[in-house]
Amino acid sequence: MVTSEPRNRADRRRLRTRAALLTAARQVIGSQGVDATTIQDITDAADVAKGSFYNHFSGADAIVRAAVEETLAELGETLEVLTEPLRDDPARVLAVSLRHTLRACVQDPTLGWFILRAGDLIEVGDIALGAYGRSDIRRGLESGRFHFDDVELACTMIAGSVEALVRRRLKGELPPEAEEALAAHLLRLLGVPDGDAQAITEEELPPLGDPRRTEHEPGPAQTNPDPRRRS
Amino acid sequence: MVTSEPRNRADRRRLRTRAALLTAARQVIGSQGVDATTIQDITDAADVAKGSFYNHFSGADAIVRAAVEETLAELGETLEVLTEPLRDDPARVLAVSLRHTLRACVQDPTLGWFILRAGDLIEVGDIALGAYGRSDIRRGLESGRFHFDDVELACTMIAGSVEALVRRRLKGELPPEAEEALAAHLLRLLGVPDGDAQAITEEELPPLGDPRRTEHEPGPAQTNPDPRRRS
DNA sequence: GTCAAGGCTGACCATCTGGTCAGTTAGCGG
DNA sequence: CCGCTAACTGACCAGATGGTCAGCCTTGAC
């Protein structure tokens, strides 16, 4: 996002409204799920009149798509920056991608729940596979760093495990250590030697927040009220 | 289910209506998701008047709960029968539970999609853990058949992988062999020796259909039309 | 200070959905 | 054949939801 700095106050106002709607959408969808979310829920949470909504988005679908795209772009960018220096070791790339994604979702429950409940458009598991998606896994197999017979099955197991873990971490059913433990187990599953897997997943992870420009404030780690509603 | 045989024609009619509603509910929820399913969708699919719905269920929640309970009971019963003779080897119990659940969901897409889209009340992953849930895994750890440091993490990985696999199998993104392959990988993950895992997951699985009374017809393996709808 | 442009507002409308109920029909006992 | 009970039916109602629009307010140019 960040499309060419807003020139004047009017533009900034417009952007503020749009941002308020997107933030509200993420928040509401995160706590109720996409299907249960009405446009009024969003405008109420954004403290914006209903009519304004249609100045920015053509309907519910559009705002969901926009919110998802923004979220994906942000996470993807961060992962790319984070893993770029590690590209010569697929195992490290995967470990960092997994751990960063897990941590980001858990430390900002609004983000985590939004991804979990935003529908088919976005999946934590796929994000956690890293900026290069399954191509990183494929490279690892070709280079002999990984040993596994079926790329697709590997990706399925990784993605599924990640999603399940995020959900249970957000529900408070698993301790923080489970994140590193999961990453280590997944590396082992891919045939990375035990010691390596352990060592790699114990490496320091850069602190959260956009890794390049630190001007961006971290954003309060909101807690997420109870889910569901409606009938 | 099967609560004391229906005595007369009137009773049978009532049961038929109820069953039609439940079947319709499973079918509609499977293709649209719970939240997008209206009561009229269900009564239309069941070819029953709207008012009749409330003769049997107090509302949408009630029919979903009933459908879920029935489904869980049926699958649970089958798993129990299937694994009872294997109880002295937790690895075999788990393998059969996993494979049967996967197969049942994939061969009857209506069932599979229903479970995937019925909401938080039912999760394939938990079903696949077997009739005894995680207690089977725990037994395996205690008896030394499994080696893993964290039961909850193990269950999370298993449940997550299973759910992801069922979804992708139903979408046709993975070949049938992936089911056995997943089971084998999960056993290895739990520390079962490579050869054992391979052998156990290659054992014959009894044919589908209720393993005891074969009077029950198998039910046509309906295909499932495209999901989503609304907005 | 004045004015035009564009964003914001909330009342308003059409539609849909959950839920009700008076009336109809099927089945059973006599 | 008759009458009673219980299930079934579908028109109907109230509330919620998506989407529109005429008017208001903020901003920036002059």
Coordinates of N, CA and C in Angstrom, one line a residue, chain A residues 34-208:
Chain A
V34 N -16.1 -13.7 8.3 CA -16.6 -12.9 7.2 C -18.1 -13.0 7.0
D35 N -18.6 -14.2 7.0 CA -20.0 -14.4 6.7 C -20.9 -13.7 7.6
A36 N -20.5 -13.6 8.9 CA -21.4 -13.0 9.9 C -21.2 -11.5 10.0
T37 N -20.3 -11.0 9.2 CA -20.0 -9.6 9.2 C -20.9 -8.8 8.3
T38 N -21.6 -7.8 8.8 CA -22.4 -6.9 7.9 C -21.7 -5.6 7.7
I39 N -22.1 -4.9 6.7 CA -21.5 -3.6 6.3 C -21.7 -2.7 7.5
Q40 N -22.9 -2.8 8.1 CA -23.1 -1.8 9.2 C -22.2 -2.1 10.4
D41 N -21.9 -3.4 10.6 CA -20.9 -3.7 11.6 C -19.6 -2.9 11.4
I42 N -19.2 -3.0 10.1 CA -17.9 -2.3 9.8 C -18.0 -0.8 9.9
T43 N -19.1 -0.2 9.4 CA -19.2 1.3 9.5 C -19.3 1.7 11.0
D44 N -20.1 0.9 11.7 CA -20.2 1.2 13.1 C -18.8 1.2 13.8
A45 N -18.1 0.1 13.6 CA -16.8 0.0 14.2 C -15.8 1.1 13.8
A46 N -16.0 1.5 12.5 CA -15.1 2.6 12.0 C -15.6 4.0 12.3
D47 N -16.8 4.0 12.9 CA -17.4 5.3 13.3 C -17.5 6.2 12.0
V48 N -18.2 5.6 11.0 CA -18.3 6.3 9.7 C -19.7 6.0 9.3
A49 N -20.3 6.9 8.5 CA -21.7 6.7 8.1 C -21.7 5.6 7.0
K50 N -22.9 5.0 6.9 CA -23.0 3.8 6.0 C -22.7 4.3 4.6
G51 N -23.2 5.4 4.2 CA -23.1 5.9 2.8 C -21.6 6.1 2.5
S52 N -20.8 6.4 3.4 CA -19.4 6.6 3.1 C -18.7 5.3 2.7
F53 N -19.2 4.3 3.2 CA -18.6 3.0 2.9 C -18.5 2.8 1.4
Y54 N -19.6 3.2 0.7 CA -19.7 3.0 -0.8 C -18.9 4.0 -1.5
N55 N -18.4 5.0 -0.8 CA -17.4 6.0 -1.5 C -16.1 5.3 -1.7
H56 N -15.9 4.2 -1.0 CA -14.5 3.6 -1.0 C -14.6 2.1 -1.5
F57 N -15.7 1.4 -1.3 CA -15.7 0.0 -1.7 C -17.1 -0.2 -2.3
S58 N -17.1 -1.1 -3.3 CA -18.3 -1.4 -4.0 C -19.3 -2.3 -3.2
G59 N -18.7 -3.0 -2.2 CA -19.6 -3.9 -1.4 C -18.7 -4.7 -0.4
A60 N -19.3 -5.6 0.2 CA -18.6 -6.4 1.2 C -17.4 -7.1 0.6
D61 N -17.7 -7.8 -0.5 CA -16.6 -8.5 -1.2 C -15.3 -7.6 -1.4
A62 N -15.6 -6.4 -1.9 CA -14.5 -5.5 -2.2 C -13.6 -5.2 -1.0
I63 N -14.3 -4.9 0.1 CA -13.4 -4.5 1.3 C -12.7 -5.7 1.8
V64 N -13.3 -6.9 1.7 CA -12.6 -8.0 2.2 C -11.4 -8.3 1.3
R65 N -11.6 -8.2 0.0 CA -10.5 -8.4 -0.9 C -9.3 -7.4 -0.6
A66 N -9.7 -6.1 -0.4 CA -8.7 -5.1 -0.2 C -8.0 -5.4 1.1
A67 N -8.7 -5.8 2.2 CA -8.1 -6.0 3.5 C -7.1 -7.2 3.3
V68 N -7.6 -8.2 2.6 CA -6.7 -9.4 2.5 C -5.4 -9.0 1.7
E69 N -5.6 -8.3 0.6 CA -4.5 -7.9 -0.2 C -3.5 -7.1 0.6
E70 N -4.0 -6.2 1.3 CA -3.0 -5.3 2.1 C -2.3 -6.2 3.1
T71 N -3.0 -7.1 3.8 CA -2.4 -8.0 4.8 C -1.3 -8.9 4.1
L72 N -1.7 -9.5 3.0 CA -0.8 -10.3 2.3 C 0.5 -9.6 1.9
A73 N 0.3 -8.4 1.3 CA 1.4 -7.6 0.8 C 2.3 -7.3 1.9
E74 N 1.8 -6.8 3.1 CA 2.6 -6.5 4.2 C 3.4 -7.6 4.7
L75 N 2.7 -8.7 5.0 CA 3.4 -9.9 5.5 C 4.5 -10.4 4.5
G76 N 4.1 -10.5 3.2 CA 4.9 -10.9 2.2 C 6.2 -10.1 2.1
E77 N 6.0 -8.8 2.1 CA 7.2 -7.9 2.1 C 8.1 -8.2 3.2
T78 N 7.5 -8.2 4.4 CA 8.4 -8.5 5.6 C 9.1 -9.8 5.5
L79 N 8.5 -10.8 5.0 CA 9.1 -12.1 4.9 C 10.2 -12.0 3.9
E80 N 10.0 -11.3 2.8 CA 11.0 -11.2 1.8 C 12.3 -10.6 2.4
V81 N 12.1 -9.4 3.0 CA 13.2 -8.7 3.6 C 13.9 -9.6 4.6
L82 N 13.1 -10.3 5.4 CA 13.7 -11.1 6.5 C 14.5 -12.3 6.0
T83 N 14.0 -12.9 4.9 CA 14.7 -14.1 4.5 C 15.7 -13.9 3.3
E84 N 15.7 -12.7 2.8 CA 16.6 -12.5 1.6 C 18.0 -12.8 2.0
P85 N 18.6 -12.4 3.1 CA 20.0 -12.7 3.4 C 20.2 -14.2 3.7
L86 N 19.2 -15.0 3.8 CA 19.3 -16.4 4.1 C 19.1 -17.3 2.9
R87 N 19.0 -16.8 1.8 CA 18.5 -17.5 0.6 C 19.4 -18.7 0.3
D88 N 20.6 -18.8 0.8 CA 21.4 -19.9 0.4 C 21.1 -21.2 1.3
D89 N 20.3 -21.0 2.3 CA 19.9 -22.2 3.0 C 18.3 -22.2 3.2
P90 N 17.7 -23.1 2.3 CA 16.2 -23.2 2.3 C 15.7 -23.5 3.7
A91 N 16.4 -24.2 4.5 CA 15.9 -24.6 5.8 C 15.8 -23.4 6.7
R92 N 16.8 -22.5 6.6 CA 16.7 -21.2 7.4 C 15.6 -20.3 6.9
V93 N 15.4 -20.3 5.6 CA 14.4 -19.5 5.0 C 13.0 -19.9 5.5
L94 N 12.8 -21.3 5.5 CA 11.6 -21.8 5.9 C 11.4 -21.6 7.4
A95 N 12.4 -21.8 8.2 CA 12.3 -21.6 9.6 C 11.9 -20.2 10.0
V96 N 12.6 -19.3 9.4 CA 12.3 -17.9 9.7 C 10.9 -17.5 9.2
S97 N 10.5 -18.0 8.0 CA 9.1 -17.7 7.5 C 8.1 -18.2 8.5
L98 N 8.3 -19.5 8.9 CA 7.3 -20.1 9.8 C 7.2 -19.3 11.1
R99 N 8.4 -19.1 11.7 CA 8.4 -18.5 13.0 C 7.9 -17.1 13.0
H100 N 8.3 -16.4 11.9 CA 7.8 -15.0 11.9 C 6.3 -14.9 11.7
T101 N 5.8 -15.8 10.8 CA 4.3 -15.8 10.6 C 3.6 -16.2 11.9
L102 N 4.0 -17.2 12.5 CA 3.4 -17.6 13.7 C 3.4 -16.5 14.8
R103 N 4.6 -15.9 14.9 CA 4.7 -14.9 16.0 C 3.8 -13.7 15.6
A104 N 3.8 -13.3 14.4 CA 3.0 -12.1 14.0 C 1.5 -12.3 14.3
C105 N 1.1 -13.5 13.9 CA -0.4 -13.8 14.2 C -0.7 -13.9 15.6
V106 N 0.2 -14.4 16.4 CA -0.1 -14.6 17.8 C 0.0 -13.3 18.6
Q107 N 1.1 -12.5 18.3 CA 1.3 -11.3 19.0 C 0.3 -10.2 18.7
D108 N -0.3 -10.3 17.5 CA -1.4 -9.4 17.1 C -2.6 -10.2 16.8
P109 N -3.4 -10.5 17.8 CA -4.5 -11.4 17.7 C -5.5 -10.9 16.6
T110 N -5.6 -9.6 16.5 CA -6.5 -9.1 15.5 C -6.1 -9.5 14.1
L111 N -4.8 -9.5 13.9 CA -4.2 -10.0 12.6 C -4.5 -11.5 12.5
G112 N -4.1 -12.2 13.5 CA -4.3 -13.7 13.5 C -5.7 -14.1 13.2
W113 N -6.6 -13.6 14.0 CA -8.0 -14.0 13.8 C -8.5 -13.6 12.5
F114 N -8.1 -12.4 12.1 CA -8.6 -11.9 10.7 C -8.2 -12.9 9.7
I115 N -6.9 -13.3 9.7 CA -6.5 -14.3 8.7 C -7.2 -15.6 8.8
L116 N -7.4 -16.1 10.0 CA -8.1 -17.4 10.2 C -9.5 -17.3 9.7
R117 N -10.2 -16.1 9.9 CA -11.6 -16.1 9.7 C -12.0 -15.3 8.4
A118 N -11.0 -15.0 7.6 CA -11.3 -14.1 6.4 C -11.8 -15.0 5.2
G119 N -11.8 -16.3 5.4 CA -12.3 -17.1 4.3 C -11.2 -17.7 3.5
D120 N -11.6 -18.1 2.3 CA -10.7 -18.8 1.4 C -9.6 -17.9 0.8
L121 N -9.8 -16.6 0.9 CA -8.9 -15.7 0.1 C -7.5 -15.7 0.7
I122 N -7.4 -16.1 2.0 CA -6.1 -16.0 2.6 C -5.9 -17.1 3.6
E123 N -4.7 -17.7 3.7 CA -4.5 -18.8 4.6 C -3.1 -18.7 5.2
V124 N -3.2 -18.8 6.6 CA -1.9 -18.6 7.3 C -0.9 -19.6 6.8
G125 N -1.3 -20.8 6.6 CA -0.4 -21.9 6.1 C 0.4 -21.5 4.9
D126 N -0.3 -20.9 3.9 CA 0.3 -20.5 2.7 C 1.3 -19.3 2.9
I127 N 0.9 -18.4 3.8 CA 1.8 -17.3 4.1 C 3.1 -17.9 4.8
A128 N 2.9 -18.8 5.7 CA 4.0 -19.3 6.5 C 5.0 -20.1 5.6
L129 N 4.5 -20.5 4.4 CA 5.5 -21.2 3.5 C 6.5 -20.2 3.0
G130 N 6.3 -18.9 3.2 CA 7.3 -17.9 2.9 C 7.0 -17.1 1.7
A131 N 7.8 -16.1 1.5 CA 7.6 -15.2 0.4 C 7.6 -15.9 -1.0
Y132 N 8.4 -17.0 -1.1 CA 8.5 -17.6 -2.4 C 7.6 -18.9 -2.4
G133 N 6.7 -19.0 -1.5 CA 5.8 -20.1 -1.5 C 6.5 -21.4 -1.5
R134 N 5.9 -22.4 -2.3 CA 6.5 -23.7 -2.3 C 7.8 -23.8 -3.1
S135 N 8.1 -22.8 -3.8 CA 9.3 -22.8 -4.6 C 10.5 -23.0 -3.7
D136 N 10.5 -22.4 -2.5 CA 11.6 -22.5 -1.6 C 11.7 -24.0 -1.2
I137 N 10.6 -24.6 -0.9 CA 10.7 -26.1 -0.5 C 11.2 -26.9 -1.7
R138 N 10.8 -26.5 -2.9 CA 11.3 -27.3 -4.1 C 12.8 -27.1 -4.2
R139 N 13.3 -25.9 -4.0 CA 14.7 -25.6 -4.1 C 15.4 -26.5 -3.0
G140 N 14.8 -26.5 -1.8 CA 15.5 -27.3 -0.8 C 15.6 -28.8 -1.2
L141 N 14.6 -29.3 -1.8 CA 14.6 -30.7 -2.2 C 15.6 -30.9 -3.3
E142 N 15.7 -30.0 -4.3 CA 16.7 -30.1 -5.4 C 18.1 -30.0 -4.9
S143 N 18.3 -29.1 -3.9 CA 19.7 -28.9 -3.4 C 20.1 -30.0 -2.4
G144 N 19.1 -30.9 -2.1 CA 19.5 -32.0 -1.1 C 19.4 -31.5 0.3
R145 N 19.0 -30.3 0.5 CA 18.8 -29.9 1.9 C 17.6 -30.5 2.6
F146 N 16.6 -30.7 1.8 CA 15.4 -31.4 2.3 C 15.3 -32.8 1.6
H147 N 14.7 -33.8 2.3 CA 14.4 -35.1 1.7 C 13.0 -35.4 2.0
F148 N 12.2 -35.4 0.9 CA 10.8 -35.7 1.1 C 10.2 -36.1 -0.3
D149 N 9.3 -37.1 -0.3 CA 8.9 -37.6 -1.6 C 7.9 -36.8 -2.4
D150 N 7.1 -35.9 -1.7 CA 6.0 -35.3 -2.4 C 5.9 -33.8 -1.9
V151 N 6.3 -32.9 -2.8 CA 6.2 -31.5 -2.4 C 4.8 -31.1 -2.0
E152 N 3.8 -31.5 -2.7 CA 2.5 -31.0 -2.4 C 2.0 -31.5 -1.0
L153 N 2.4 -32.8 -0.7 CA 2.0 -33.3 0.6 C 2.8 -32.6 1.7
A154 N 4.0 -32.3 1.4 CA 4.8 -31.5 2.4 C 4.1 -30.2 2.7
C155 N 3.8 -29.5 1.6 CA 3.2 -28.2 1.8 C 1.9 -28.3 2.5
T156 N 1.1 -29.3 2.2 CA -0.2 -29.5 2.9 C 0.0 -29.7 4.4
M157 N 1.0 -30.6 4.7 CA 1.2 -30.8 6.1 C 1.7 -29.6 6.9
I158 N 2.6 -28.9 6.2 CA 3.1 -27.6 6.9 C 2.0 -26.6 7.0
A159 N 1.3 -26.4 5.9 CA 0.2 -25.4 6.0 C -0.9 -25.8 7.0
G160 N -1.3 -27.0 7.0 CA -2.3 -27.5 8.0 C -1.8 -27.3 9.4
S161 N -0.6 -27.8 9.7 CA -0.1 -27.7 11.0 C 0.0 -26.3 11.5
V162 N 0.4 -25.4 10.6 CA 0.6 -24.0 11.0 C -0.8 -23.4 11.3
E163 N -1.8 -23.6 10.5 CA -3.1 -23.1 10.8 C -3.6 -23.6 12.1
A164 N -3.5 -24.9 12.3 CA -4.0 -25.5 13.5 C -3.3 -24.9 14.7
L165 N -2.0 -24.7 14.6 CA -1.2 -24.2 15.7 C -1.6 -22.7 16.0
V166 N -1.7 -21.9 15.0 CA -2.1 -20.5 15.2 C -3.4 -20.4 16.0
R167 N -4.4 -21.3 15.5 CA -5.7 -21.2 16.1 C -5.6 -21.6 17.6
R168 N -4.9 -22.6 17.9 CA -4.8 -23.1 19.3 C -4.0 -22.1 20.1
R169 N -3.0 -21.5 19.5 CA -2.2 -20.5 20.3 C -3.1 -19.3 20.6
L170 N -3.9 -18.9 19.7 CA -4.8 -17.8 19.9 C -5.8 -18.1 20.9
K171 N -6.2 -19.3 21.0 CA -7.2 -19.7 22.0 C -6.5 -19.9 23.4
G172 N -5.2 -19.8 23.4 CA -4.5 -20.0 24.7 C -4.3 -21.4 25.0
E173 N -4.4 -22.3 24.1 CA -4.4 -23.8 24.4 C -2.9 -24.3 24.3
L174 N -2.0 -23.5 23.8 CA -0.6 -24.0 23.7 C 0.3 -22.9 24.2
P175 N 1.4 -23.3 24.7 CA 2.4 -22.3 25.2 C 3.2 -21.7 24.1
P176 N 3.9 -20.6 24.3 CA 4.6 -19.9 23.2 C 5.7 -20.8 22.6
E177 N 6.3 -21.7 23.5 CA 7.4 -22.6 23.0 C 6.9 -23.4 21.8
A178 N 5.6 -23.7 21.8 CA 5.1 -24.5 20.7 C 5.4 -24.0 19.3
E179 N 5.6 -22.7 19.2 CA 5.9 -22.2 17.9 C 7.3 -22.7 17.4
E180 N 8.3 -22.5 18.2 CA 9.6 -23.0 17.8 C 9.6 -24.5 17.6
A181 N 8.9 -25.2 18.6 CA 8.8 -26.6 18.5 C 8.2 -27.1 17.2
L182 N 7.1 -26.4 16.8 CA 6.5 -26.8 15.5 C 7.5 -26.6 14.4
A183 N 8.1 -25.5 14.3 CA 9.1 -25.2 13.2 C 10.2 -26.3 13.2
A184 N 10.7 -26.7 14.3 CA 11.7 -27.7 14.4 C 11.2 -29.0 13.9
H185 N 10.0 -29.4 14.3 CA 9.4 -30.7 13.9 C 9.2 -30.7 12.4
L186 N 8.7 -29.5 11.8 CA 8.5 -29.5 10.4 C 9.8 -29.6 9.6
L187 N 10.9 -29.0 10.1 CA 12.2 -29.2 9.5 C 12.6 -30.6 9.5
R188 N 12.4 -31.2 10.6 CA 12.8 -32.7 10.7 C 11.9 -33.5 9.8
L189 N 10.6 -33.1 9.7 CA 9.7 -33.8 8.8 C 10.3 -33.8 7.3
L190 N 10.9 -32.6 7.0 CA 11.5 -32.4 5.7 C 12.8 -33.1 5.5
G191 N 13.3 -33.8 6.6 CA 14.5 -34.5 6.5 C 15.7 -33.7 6.9
V192 N 15.6 -32.6 7.5 CA 16.7 -31.8 8.1 C 17.2 -32.6 9.3
P193 N 18.5 -32.8 9.4 CA 19.0 -33.5 10.6 C 18.6 -32.9 11.9
D194 N 18.4 -33.7 12.9 CA 17.9 -33.3 14.2 C 18.6 -32.1 14.8
G195 N 19.9 -32.2 14.8 CA 20.7 -31.1 15.4 C 20.5 -29.8 14.7
D196 N 20.6 -29.8 13.3 CA 20.4 -28.7 12.5 C 19.0 -28.0 12.8
A197 N 18.0 -28.8 12.8 CA 16.6 -28.3 13.0 C 16.6 -27.6 14.3
Q198 N 17.1 -28.2 15.3 CA 17.1 -27.6 16.7 C 17.8 -26.3 16.6
A199 N 19.0 -26.3 16.1 CA 19.9 -25.1 16.1 C 19.2 -23.9 15.3
I200 N 18.7 -24.3 14.1 CA 18.1 -23.2 13.3 C 16.9 -22.6 13.9
T201 N 16.1 -23.4 14.6 CA 14.9 -22.8 15.1 C 15.2 -22.1 16.5
E202 N 16.4 -22.1 16.9 CA 16.7 -21.4 18.1 C 17.4 -20.1 17.9
E203 N 17.7 -19.9 16.6 CA 18.4 -18.6 16.2 C 17.5 -17.4 16.5
E204 N 18.1 -16.3 16.9 CA 17.4 -15.1 17.2 C 16.5 -14.7 16.0
L205 N 15.3 -14.2 16.3 CA 14.5 -13.6 15.3 C 14.4 -12.1 15.5
P206 N 14.6 -11.3 14.4 CA 14.5 -9.9 14.6 C 13.2 -9.5 15.2
P207 N 13.2 -8.4 16.0 CA 12.0 -8.0 16.7 C 10.9 -7.6 15.7
L208 N 9.7 -7.7 16.1 CA 8.6 -7.4 15.2 C 8.6 -6.0 14.8

